[in-house]
Amino acid sequence: MADPGDNVSVPNFSSLLQTDPYLKPHEKDLERRYGLFQKQLTLLEEAEGGFDQFTRSYESFGAHRLSDNSMLFREWAPAAEAVFLTGDFNGWDKFSHPYKKKQFGKWELQLPPKEDNSPAVAHNSKLKVVVHTKGGERLYRISPWATYVTKPSTSVIYDWIFWDPPHPYVRKHPRPRKPCSLRIYEAHVGIASPECKVASYSNFTHNVLPRIKDLGYNCIQLMAIMEHAYYASFGYQVTSFFSASSRYGTPEELKELIDVAHSLGIMVLLDVVHSHASKNTEDGLNHFDGSDSCFFHGGARGEHPVWDSRLFNYSSWEVLRFLLSNLRWWIDEYGFDGFRFDGVTSMLYHHHGVGSGFSGNYAEYFGLHVDEDSLVYLMLANHILHMLYQDCITIAEDVSGMPTLCRPVQEGGCGFDYRLAMAIPDKWIQILKEFKDEEWNMGNIVYTLTNRRYSEKCIAYAESHDQALVGDKTLAFWLMDKDMYTNMSALIPMNPVIDRGVQLHKMIRLLTHGLGGEGYLNFMGNEFGHPEWLDFPRVGNSESYHYARRQFNLVDTDHLRYWQLYVFDRDMNRTEAKYGWLAAAPAYVSTKHEGDKVIIFERGDVVFVFNFHPTNSYSSYRVAVGTPGKYRIKLDSDDLEYGGHGRLDHNTDFFTEPIPFNERANSMQVYIPCRTAVVLANEEIDYGN
């Protein structure tokens, strides 16, 4: 049998190999992957008339009211013996409305309008698919393509609701263009309130979006939107892939949220879970047609060894239809601007990353342990999304460091725009847990923040939702712990714990922002030093919402120091928006001094100076500079407004001298107090803002 890589021409392959010469020994693997991708595209063209039609299958699968008010129902249930539709519309008769069997495991039912020409199934009415198996079982199922499901308070099982509102939400605002510098606010609608309850889409629209805009973030990453029966899964055990979670409100309210975000110039990404699915049967995909497979691999390959969930069969034509159409649904129906793909490491390898340390040796990324079916799915997804939506953004959550993940498909890459820099938050937590301040290793910190392939863009973050989950805690709580309960008032002097915590919280975030990536991410609430941790209501905590909320009331109380951290985060983003360091070339690190605890680097024609020393201030510290001129402080973590000590004069001009230093042609002398970070800009440069 011919290898799919034989005689394959990858259009821009030479560019990829020039960018990363370490890929040269794996040329055949990359060509084979591209060949498999090209083969799937060709099959789509031949069998479905191209990917555009194929990826709009949500228009014909599931339940639909047609223009003449007749109804069309279509499902894929290859192992079923018979399929019926039941619901409010027929008094829950289990046999009166059979589907007709079509080719390739598809089933179809058409219903004419009622005598008064109204549709047979009314908006907001309940439905069920009744699947009869070859083994004689009768199964009650929710359509995998259901667009709205709800859970009655008296039940643990979700109901399929036919959503066809008489006045659907009409988008009012155009999508924002893709920004050069991506500043992401990671958010969860349900916890976006200080109240002990599940918050709503409407609450987010009216109370949280204005905060995000004020903070200077230009992109929101929404978690836990795809319907998940178990709230405490954080949205990662999806049961209904086409349904926006009803626990926060209606589909129309989510559409309004996204539209209002667009009116503020903010893009919205969906945290999409295509790496696995919930094991639920009655309100999930599992055993939909009575078989162990259907959407998933049968047997052990279809079970995740750690997550207790089902794994998709990405080689299946109908699974590709389902997942690729799912991506388009969220963009076309709701107005999302792109995706953060969850669990990419699990998809890329047959071992799912379980028990694999990933040393960075390229042999770990090629060979039989790589799941090329899922890799080709990701290539298809990125290719189609970027072909159809010019400003679409895709981000990969991959801990393995797979090379080419964020290179264009036409080069033989996987096509993502960004990957998450997942080593950075782990490093900060490790430092805070294991080292005294005097033991912090400046070189090791810089290495972690700069250790990436610069041909593949990274999203840097000091902490995300992962670091805040129960069993861990937020950076602010690692730094200040129980003192946050009693000593965060700005009306009293800071004790040593709060002083250290407030200063380092700002410095850690700015250093990550400036040096760690080509984009930046913050999890909601952490910008103002949210205390404690996240824990969703569950049996183990007596179904408490106490830790499943964001205490915005803390930042709204202006005499608490949370406001000072909030304002620093806001001004950090606004400073980046002006000087654009995230979109600039890689930083030049001129100083990483272990004794002084100083890090200095230039990026985007601005100079970053960090003094992590707990007690030593430096009155005339020499700073290497590439571009000569007059520099001024543009952001100062020691500003009184940010909970600092106000030791720097922002009207001071710092003039460079033609004195070479640390391999730069120029240098200048600056005063840097202990535990302080500053950003200096050249007054003689037009930054274009």
XYZ file of C-alpha atoms in Angstrom:
689
model
C 0.000 0.000 0.000
C 1.342 3.437 -0.952
C 2.353 5.785 1.856
C 0.168 8.934 1.879
C 3.405 10.937 1.945
C 4.705 9.486 -1.345
C 4.861 12.073 -4.129
C 3.220 14.686 -1.888
C 4.173 18.273 -2.487
C 3.726 20.461 0.574
C 3.365 23.970 -0.913
C 5.612 25.938 1.485
C 7.584 23.054 2.991
C 11.013 24.568 2.391
C 10.013 27.581 4.466
C 9.161 25.315 7.411
C 12.452 23.418 7.205
C 14.417 26.665 7.019
C 12.574 28.009 10.052
C 13.207 24.854 12.077
C 16.111 22.718 10.766
C 15.507 20.149 13.549
C 12.513 18.978 11.482
C 14.710 17.819 8.578
C 15.064 14.192 9.820
C 11.268 14.004 10.106
C 10.548 15.274 6.600
C 8.727 12.072 5.568
C 6.430 12.170 8.617
C 5.431 15.741 7.856
C 4.842 14.944 4.185
C 2.692 11.949 5.134
C 0.598 14.087 7.499
C 0.058 16.667 4.799
C -0.787 13.897 2.329
C -3.469 12.541 4.679
C -4.865 16.046 5.108
C -4.911 16.633 1.334
C -6.622 13.294 0.788
C -9.438 14.224 3.200
C -9.928 17.587 1.503
C -10.154 15.864 -1.883
C -12.687 13.331 -0.540
C -14.798 16.179 0.839
C -14.787 17.798 -2.583
C -15.811 14.582 -4.314
C -18.395 13.272 -1.838
C -19.884 16.445 -0.357
C -19.222 19.175 -2.902
C -16.517 20.769 -0.767
C -15.962 21.640 2.884
C -18.327 24.626 2.888
C -21.424 22.473 2.453
C -20.077 19.651 4.629
C -19.366 21.942 7.581
C -22.866 23.425 7.448
C -24.477 20.063 8.212
C -26.093 21.624 11.282
C -28.555 23.085 8.772
C -29.926 19.619 7.976
C -29.118 17.368 10.969
C -31.109 17.524 14.189
C -34.503 19.292 14.086
C -35.414 22.063 11.623
C -38.439 24.099 10.660
C -38.370 24.731 6.913
C -39.633 27.823 5.085
C -43.068 26.270 4.474
C -43.358 25.373 8.198
C -42.819 21.682 7.514
C -40.271 19.986 9.766
C -37.139 17.985 8.916
C -35.430 15.652 11.400
C -32.207 13.827 10.563
C -29.854 11.685 12.648
C -26.884 9.397 12.177
C -27.384 6.159 14.107
C -25.651 3.376 12.156
C -26.268 0.602 14.727
C -29.986 1.356 15.210
C -32.686 -1.077 14.114
C -35.382 1.619 14.093
C -35.651 5.279 15.130
C -38.761 7.216 16.256
C -39.465 10.777 17.334
C -41.582 11.477 20.385
C -42.386 14.532 22.454
C -44.966 17.084 23.486
C -46.130 17.357 19.873
C -47.518 13.786 19.716
C -48.456 13.232 23.354
C -45.215 11.243 23.837
C -46.374 8.452 21.537
C -43.287 6.261 21.124
C -44.226 4.708 17.773
C -46.361 7.165 15.802
C -43.495 9.004 14.080
C -40.846 6.658 12.675
C -37.756 7.901 10.847
C -37.005 6.441 7.418
C -33.704 4.607 7.046
C -31.339 6.215 4.541
C -27.864 5.331 3.276
C -24.753 5.266 5.485
C -26.569 4.906 8.806
C -28.685 8.048 8.429
C -32.334 8.341 9.447
C -34.813 10.981 8.326
C -38.321 12.152 9.228
C -40.419 14.853 7.590
C -43.536 16.341 9.172
C -45.993 18.544 7.267
C -47.405 21.691 8.907
C -50.543 21.380 11.007
C -53.932 22.297 9.501
C -53.528 25.910 10.614
C -50.141 25.929 8.833
C -48.233 26.176 12.104
C -45.257 23.817 12.512
C -45.900 20.358 13.958
C -43.370 20.995 16.737
C -43.724 24.301 18.574
C -40.910 26.447 19.925
C -39.877 25.503 23.468
C -41.496 22.044 23.339
C -39.763 18.847 24.463
C -38.539 16.086 22.151
C -36.788 12.727 22.397
C -35.256 10.390 19.841
C -36.334 6.783 20.497
C -33.691 4.341 19.288
C -34.522 0.644 18.924
C -31.360 -1.460 18.941
C -30.667 -4.718 17.185
C -30.548 -6.316 20.619
C -34.144 -5.310 21.320
C -33.480 -2.370 23.639
C -35.477 0.846 23.485
C -33.303 3.898 24.233
C -34.466 7.473 24.847
C -31.909 9.936 23.525
C -31.275 13.620 22.953
C -30.264 14.474 19.394
C -26.493 15.031 19.186
C -27.373 18.132 17.134
C -29.800 19.556 19.746
C -29.353 23.329 20.026
C -30.951 23.773 23.444
C -31.267 21.444 26.417
C -32.478 22.187 29.931
C -32.556 20.341 33.224
C -35.759 20.416 35.269
C -35.143 21.007 38.975
C -36.749 17.654 39.730
C -34.473 15.649 37.407
C -30.801 14.831 36.919
C -31.309 14.232 33.173
C -31.450 17.047 30.644
C -34.413 17.567 28.297
C -34.111 18.352 24.596
C -36.000 21.577 23.871
C -36.800 22.590 20.303
C -35.492 26.163 20.136
C -37.176 28.224 17.419
C -37.995 31.639 18.916
C -40.453 33.848 17.035
C -38.068 36.804 17.399
C -34.494 35.519 17.289
C -31.699 37.873 18.299
C -30.416 39.940 15.387
C -26.749 40.921 15.470
C -26.208 44.687 15.463
C -22.448 45.086 15.447
C -19.660 43.958 13.110
C -16.946 41.615 14.315
C -13.726 43.321 15.450
C -10.625 42.722 13.352
C -7.940 40.400 14.674
C -5.620 42.495 16.881
C -1.838 42.527 16.528
C -1.439 42.178 20.289
C -3.798 39.658 21.852
C -4.749 40.366 25.487
C -7.155 37.636 26.641
C -9.544 37.693 29.583
C -10.389 34.077 30.406
C -13.870 33.967 31.912
C -16.590 31.654 33.185
C -20.127 33.055 32.993
C -21.500 31.020 35.905
C -19.004 32.283 38.492
C -18.932 35.888 37.245
C -20.738 37.323 40.269
C -20.037 37.778 43.985
C -23.327 36.039 44.777
C -23.496 32.366 45.774
C -25.381 31.212 42.692
C -24.976 30.429 39.002
C -24.630 33.816 37.304
C -26.265 34.583 33.948
C -25.328 35.626 30.431
C -27.212 38.846 31.094
C -25.190 39.539 34.248
C -21.987 39.048 32.268
C -23.165 41.385 29.507
C -24.138 44.206 31.820
C -21.705 43.847 34.719
C -18.571 42.078 33.496
C -18.065 43.283 29.915
C -17.593 46.917 31.057
C -14.875 45.758 33.475
C -13.064 43.819 30.745
C -13.175 46.823 28.439
C -11.892 49.118 31.193
C -9.044 46.701 31.935
C -7.781 46.913 28.361
C -8.343 43.312 27.290
C -9.296 42.948 23.618
C -10.369 39.315 23.668
C -12.495 37.112 25.952
C -12.079 33.356 26.208
C -15.378 31.924 27.443
C -15.243 28.638 29.313
C -17.992 26.106 30.003
C -20.403 27.289 27.278
C -20.939 23.950 25.531
C -23.601 22.187 27.590
C -22.282 19.954 30.342
C -24.526 18.076 32.729
C -22.043 18.237 35.612
C -21.389 21.864 36.626
C -18.283 20.945 38.641
C -16.585 19.591 35.487
C -15.777 23.241 34.642
C -17.372 22.584 31.259
C -14.892 19.906 30.213
C -17.339 16.965 30.246
C -19.539 18.084 27.345
C -22.902 16.386 26.866
C -24.538 18.526 24.121
C -22.058 19.965 21.655
C -24.406 22.322 19.807
C -26.167 23.645 22.923
C -25.118 26.758 24.797
C -25.445 25.978 28.488
C -28.970 26.765 29.636
C -27.951 27.153 33.287
C -26.879 30.728 32.427
C -29.881 31.669 30.263
C -31.108 31.338 26.682
C -29.218 31.133 23.380
C -30.454 34.622 22.501
C -28.895 36.046 25.678
C -25.521 34.523 24.777
C -25.794 36.028 21.288
C -26.431 39.423 22.865
C -23.397 39.004 25.143
C -21.118 38.361 22.164
C -22.671 41.163 20.125
C -22.195 43.683 22.948
C -18.574 42.522 23.343
C -18.085 43.196 19.626
C -19.539 46.689 20.070
C -16.750 47.283 22.623
C -14.087 46.104 20.166
C -13.601 42.816 22.025
C -13.293 39.457 20.255
C -14.832 36.370 21.890
C -13.281 32.900 21.748
C -15.001 29.668 22.730
C -13.172 27.143 24.884
C -14.045 24.219 22.616
C -13.817 20.615 23.815
C -13.290 18.246 20.885
C -10.715 16.090 22.658
C -13.270 13.922 24.473
C -16.927 13.744 25.557
C -18.936 12.907 28.644
C -19.832 9.266 29.249
C -23.488 10.236 29.830
C -25.884 8.209 27.691
C -29.383 9.610 28.221
C -28.307 13.229 27.741
C -24.911 12.755 26.052
C -23.405 11.207 22.921
C -22.329 7.961 24.546
C -24.086 4.844 23.159
C -26.376 7.114 21.115
C -27.321 4.304 18.741
C -26.874 1.571 21.336
C -23.376 0.660 20.185
C -20.081 1.187 21.998
C -18.760 3.137 19.036
C -20.911 5.444 16.856
C -19.113 8.770 17.530
C -16.253 7.107 19.416
C -13.670 4.401 19.073
C -14.963 1.071 20.341
C -13.184 -0.747 23.155
C -10.247 0.596 25.155
C -9.221 3.101 22.476
C -12.508 4.912 22.993
C -11.959 5.460 26.734
C -9.674 8.092 28.241
C -7.518 6.394 30.886
C -7.642 9.347 33.320
C -10.631 11.545 32.465
C -13.285 8.769 32.542
C -14.676 10.026 29.237
C -15.151 8.885 25.630
C -12.687 9.529 22.792
C -13.816 10.490 19.289
C -13.051 8.423 16.221
C -11.533 11.160 14.055
C -11.191 8.795 11.090
C -14.996 8.495 10.836
C -16.613 10.546 8.087
C -19.671 11.362 10.184
C -17.585 12.308 13.222
C -15.692 14.770 11.009
C -19.045 16.123 9.812
C -20.222 16.514 13.407
C -17.108 18.195 14.810
C -16.281 20.465 11.864
C -19.912 21.567 11.641
C -19.825 22.194 15.374
C -17.026 24.739 14.927
C -18.919 26.566 12.202
C -22.123 26.525 14.272
C -20.554 28.481 17.103
C -19.150 31.077 14.704
C -22.144 31.427 12.376
C -24.969 31.100 14.891
C -23.482 32.850 17.906
C -20.797 35.106 16.455
C -17.769 33.613 18.213
C -14.459 34.755 16.700
C -12.404 31.621 17.228
C -11.493 28.865 19.627
C -9.184 27.731 22.365
C -8.938 23.977 21.705
C -8.867 22.089 24.985
C -6.873 18.898 25.565
C -4.828 18.996 22.362
C -2.046 16.908 23.932
C -4.557 14.122 24.567
C -5.581 14.248 20.914
C -2.085 14.239 19.443
C -0.809 11.008 20.983
C -2.183 7.514 21.465
C -0.799 7.671 25.027
C -2.749 10.974 25.510
C 0.257 12.484 27.278
C -0.376 10.280 30.307
C 2.933 9.429 31.983
C 4.957 11.296 29.349
C 7.418 13.921 30.533
C 8.199 15.406 27.090
C 11.861 16.343 27.199
C 11.715 18.287 23.927
C 13.489 15.601 21.901
C 11.899 15.741 18.429
C 11.624 11.926 18.315
C 8.816 12.302 20.885
C 6.704 14.147 18.293
C 6.949 11.676 15.413
C 6.325 7.959 15.068
C 3.613 5.426 15.779
C 2.653 6.978 19.133
C 1.304 10.053 17.292
C -2.432 9.814 16.520
C -2.437 11.006 12.929
C -6.233 10.741 12.622
C -6.725 13.451 15.237
C -3.769 15.435 13.939
C -5.364 15.507 10.471
C -8.675 16.542 12.063
C -6.927 19.526 13.681
C -5.277 20.416 10.352
C -8.670 20.264 8.632
C -10.303 22.351 11.351
C -7.658 25.082 11.198
C -7.530 25.098 7.407
C -11.309 25.399 7.052
C -11.692 28.017 9.786
C -8.961 30.237 8.366
C -10.233 29.835 4.808
C -13.790 30.809 5.782
C -13.083 33.425 8.464
C -10.146 35.730 7.806
C -9.893 37.002 11.394
C -10.531 33.689 13.148
C -8.145 32.931 16.026
C -7.291 29.392 17.137
C -5.265 28.543 20.244
C -3.947 25.101 21.192
C -3.720 23.862 24.756
C -0.739 21.545 24.361
C 1.741 20.716 27.079
C 3.957 18.516 24.887
C 5.539 21.230 22.744
C 4.666 19.518 19.439
C 6.645 21.402 16.726
C 4.725 22.869 13.728
C 1.527 23.046 15.807
C 1.356 26.796 15.151
C 2.707 26.850 11.626
C 0.383 27.200 8.584
C -1.108 24.034 7.129
C 0.378 24.979 3.748
C 3.832 24.572 5.299
C 2.932 21.157 6.685
C 1.992 22.547 10.089
C -1.165 22.074 12.134
C -2.417 25.612 11.509
C -3.046 27.038 14.993
C -2.402 30.748 15.530
C -1.132 30.420 19.092
C -0.266 27.847 21.727
C -0.525 28.307 25.482
C 2.840 28.736 27.231
C 1.923 26.207 29.896
C 5.343 25.992 31.565
C 5.195 29.604 32.790
C 2.434 29.345 35.442
C 3.943 26.083 36.689
C 7.280 27.863 37.142
C 5.752 30.718 39.165
C 3.902 28.299 41.437
C 7.079 26.251 41.909
C 9.099 29.364 42.830
C 6.529 30.560 45.359
C 6.203 27.099 46.905
C 9.859 26.089 47.053
C 12.167 29.125 47.182
C 12.849 32.047 49.487
C 12.991 35.431 47.757
C 16.801 35.539 48.066
C 16.995 32.171 46.272
C 15.033 33.179 43.154
C 17.122 32.338 40.112
C 16.912 35.183 37.599
C 18.475 33.119 34.807
C 16.050 30.254 35.315
C 13.043 32.617 35.308
C 14.231 34.261 32.083
C 14.888 30.847 30.534
C 11.346 29.670 31.293
C 9.822 32.874 29.897
C 11.900 32.818 26.690
C 12.190 29.070 26.037
C 9.942 28.803 22.998
C 10.101 28.474 19.217
C 9.818 32.073 18.077
C 8.318 30.926 14.770
C 5.264 29.728 16.738
C 3.308 32.307 18.738
C 2.630 31.715 22.418
C 0.051 33.001 24.878
C 1.831 33.779 28.148
C 0.082 33.757 31.497
C 1.110 33.841 35.132
C -1.980 31.869 36.156
C -5.184 30.618 34.549
C -8.208 28.746 35.893
C -6.027 25.629 36.295
C -3.888 27.203 39.004
C -6.941 28.358 40.987
C -8.739 25.012 41.238
C -9.341 23.393 44.607
C -6.139 21.775 45.845
C -4.179 24.780 44.611
C -4.772 28.509 45.033
C -4.363 31.821 43.240
C -0.961 33.539 43.057
C -2.235 36.250 45.372
C -3.172 33.638 47.972
C 0.182 31.873 47.601
C 1.828 35.231 48.270
C -0.382 36.570 51.088
C -2.559 33.687 52.308
C -4.616 34.353 55.442
C -3.336 37.948 55.735
C -5.682 38.768 52.844
C -8.623 38.302 55.210
C -7.494 40.978 57.677
C -4.801 43.242 56.208
C -5.911 44.349 52.728
C -7.220 47.722 53.862
C -5.473 50.677 52.225
C -6.360 52.732 55.318
C -3.689 50.971 57.391
C 0.036 50.515 56.658
C 0.946 47.308 54.861
C 2.433 44.584 57.007
C 5.492 42.796 55.534
C 3.410 39.922 54.095
C 0.969 42.198 52.244
C 3.756 44.536 51.090
C 5.725 41.628 49.613
C 2.612 40.058 48.083
C 1.280 43.228 46.464
C 4.653 44.134 44.933
C 5.487 40.642 43.637
C 1.967 40.104 42.260
C 2.452 43.110 39.977
C 6.029 42.246 39.030
C 5.253 38.612 38.174
C 2.420 39.663 35.878
C 4.386 42.412 34.140
C 7.420 40.183 33.589
C 5.181 37.470 32.125
C 3.362 40.058 29.978
C 6.572 41.582 28.648
C 8.783 38.549 28.123
C 6.660 35.401 28.019
C 4.819 35.385 24.702
C 3.140 37.022 21.734
C -0.172 37.203 23.582
C -1.193 37.445 27.247
C -3.959 35.769 29.243
C -5.522 36.491 32.616
C -8.227 34.503 34.403
C -11.130 36.583 35.678
C -10.571 38.066 39.115
C -6.863 37.321 39.212
C -6.134 40.792 37.833
C -7.051 42.205 41.246
C -5.504 39.422 43.304
C -8.574 37.288 43.913
C -8.084 35.350 47.153
C -8.496 31.645 47.856
C -9.329 29.133 45.109
C -12.088 27.782 42.882
C -14.368 24.948 43.915
C -17.707 24.175 42.300
C -20.747 22.901 44.195
C -20.434 19.145 44.699
C -21.201 16.467 47.260
C -17.755 16.885 48.836
C -18.409 20.530 49.781
C -22.125 20.190 50.573
C -23.059 21.733 47.199
C -21.622 25.090 48.278
C -21.230 28.051 45.888
C -18.915 29.905 48.287
C -15.810 29.295 46.149
C -17.674 29.192 42.796
C -17.934 32.959 42.405
C -15.771 35.993 41.700
C -15.783 38.593 44.456
C -15.914 41.754 42.349
C -17.202 43.478 45.476
C -13.605 43.427 46.754
C -12.343 45.569 43.890
C -15.409 47.827 44.089
C -14.497 48.708 47.690
C -11.983 51.473 47.002
C -10.315 51.393 50.412
C -9.101 47.814 49.815
C -5.827 47.074 48.048
C -7.552 44.893 45.453
C -8.376 48.126 43.637
C -4.661 48.986 43.482
C -3.861 45.661 41.815
C -6.792 46.128 39.423
C -5.553 49.579 38.358
C -2.034 48.251 37.780
C -3.372 45.444 35.560
C -5.460 47.984 33.644
C -2.520 50.315 33.103
C -0.223 47.419 32.153
C -2.623 46.496 29.335
C -3.073 50.113 28.293
C 0.700 50.592 28.193
C 1.031 47.518 25.976
C -1.752 48.820 23.733
C 0.319 51.989 23.201
C 3.760 50.421 22.749
C 2.816 47.029 21.314
C 5.484 44.805 22.823
C 3.419 41.614 22.395
C 3.497 42.081 18.620
C 7.177 43.072 18.611
C 10.223 40.946 17.837
C 11.687 38.765 20.597
C 13.094 40.619 23.580
C 16.793 41.281 24.022
C 17.684 40.381 27.605
C 20.734 42.397 28.618
C 20.798 41.699 32.359
C 19.932 38.733 34.576
C 22.005 39.391 37.658
C 21.738 36.773 40.382
C 23.281 38.794 43.212
C 21.371 41.982 42.459
C 18.180 40.046 41.574
C 17.764 42.255 38.508
C 16.323 41.446 35.063
C 16.507 43.998 32.230
C 15.355 43.603 28.637
C 14.243 45.593 25.611
C 11.227 44.740 23.518
C 9.279 46.861 21.061
C 11.611 49.844 21.662
C 10.714 49.974 25.341
C 12.967 48.997 28.234
C 11.800 46.780 31.113
C 13.700 46.922 34.411
C 12.903 44.528 37.296
C 14.514 44.567 40.723
C 13.324 41.490 42.621
C 15.684 42.043 45.538
C 13.664 42.151 48.788
C 15.790 44.892 50.404
C 18.414 46.333 48.043
C 17.653 49.450 45.998
C 20.120 50.705 43.381
C 20.644 54.435 42.931
C 22.528 54.463 39.615
C 22.044 51.091 37.993
C 23.496 50.881 34.498
C 20.937 49.742 31.920
C 22.004 48.584 28.449
C 20.002 50.184 25.618
C 20.059 49.574 21.879
C 18.314 52.761 20.730
C 19.808 56.029 22.015
C 17.635 58.895 23.228
C 15.729 60.344 26.158
C 13.719 57.792 28.163
C 10.885 58.302 30.612
C 8.972 56.009 32.942
C 5.639 54.924 31.440
C 4.649 52.256 33.974
C 5.937 51.986 37.532
C 4.855 49.187 39.859
C 6.017 51.315 42.820
C 3.444 54.048 42.072
C 1.342 54.900 45.117
C -1.791 54.369 43.020
C -0.789 50.704 42.601
C -0.034 50.080 46.278
C 3.644 50.922 45.864
C 5.832 53.275 47.884
C 6.104 56.162 45.412
C 9.888 56.258 45.336
C 10.296 57.230 41.674
C 9.873 60.635 40.031
C 8.034 60.145 36.735
C 9.226 63.511 35.445
C 12.833 62.347 35.404
C 14.498 62.192 31.997
C 16.960 59.348 31.518
C 19.475 60.174 28.770
C 21.480 57.407 27.131
C 25.236 57.683 26.797
C 27.360 56.110 24.054
C 28.866 53.798 26.647
C 28.636 50.178 25.463
C 27.273 47.814 28.089
C 26.169 44.172 28.030
C 26.635 44.002 24.236
C 24.501 47.092 23.566
C 25.926 50.261 22.027
C 24.365 52.589 24.588
C 23.453 52.659 28.238
C 21.885 54.850 30.907
C 21.747 54.949 34.667
C 18.479 54.584 36.547
C 17.302 54.373 40.145
C 15.466 51.116 40.822
C 14.036 50.576 44.305
C 13.724 47.086 45.775
C 10.773 44.977 44.558
C 10.000 47.382 41.727
C 9.447 47.053 37.990
C 9.397 49.922 35.487
C 8.742 50.284 31.769
C 10.655 53.100 30.086
C 9.905 54.454 26.596
C 12.067 56.544 24.289
C 10.569 60.032 24.002
C 12.194 60.471 20.577
C 10.410 57.519 18.940
C 6.986 57.755 17.321
C 5.222 54.605 18.589
C 2.300 55.165 16.218
C -0.352 55.613 18.926
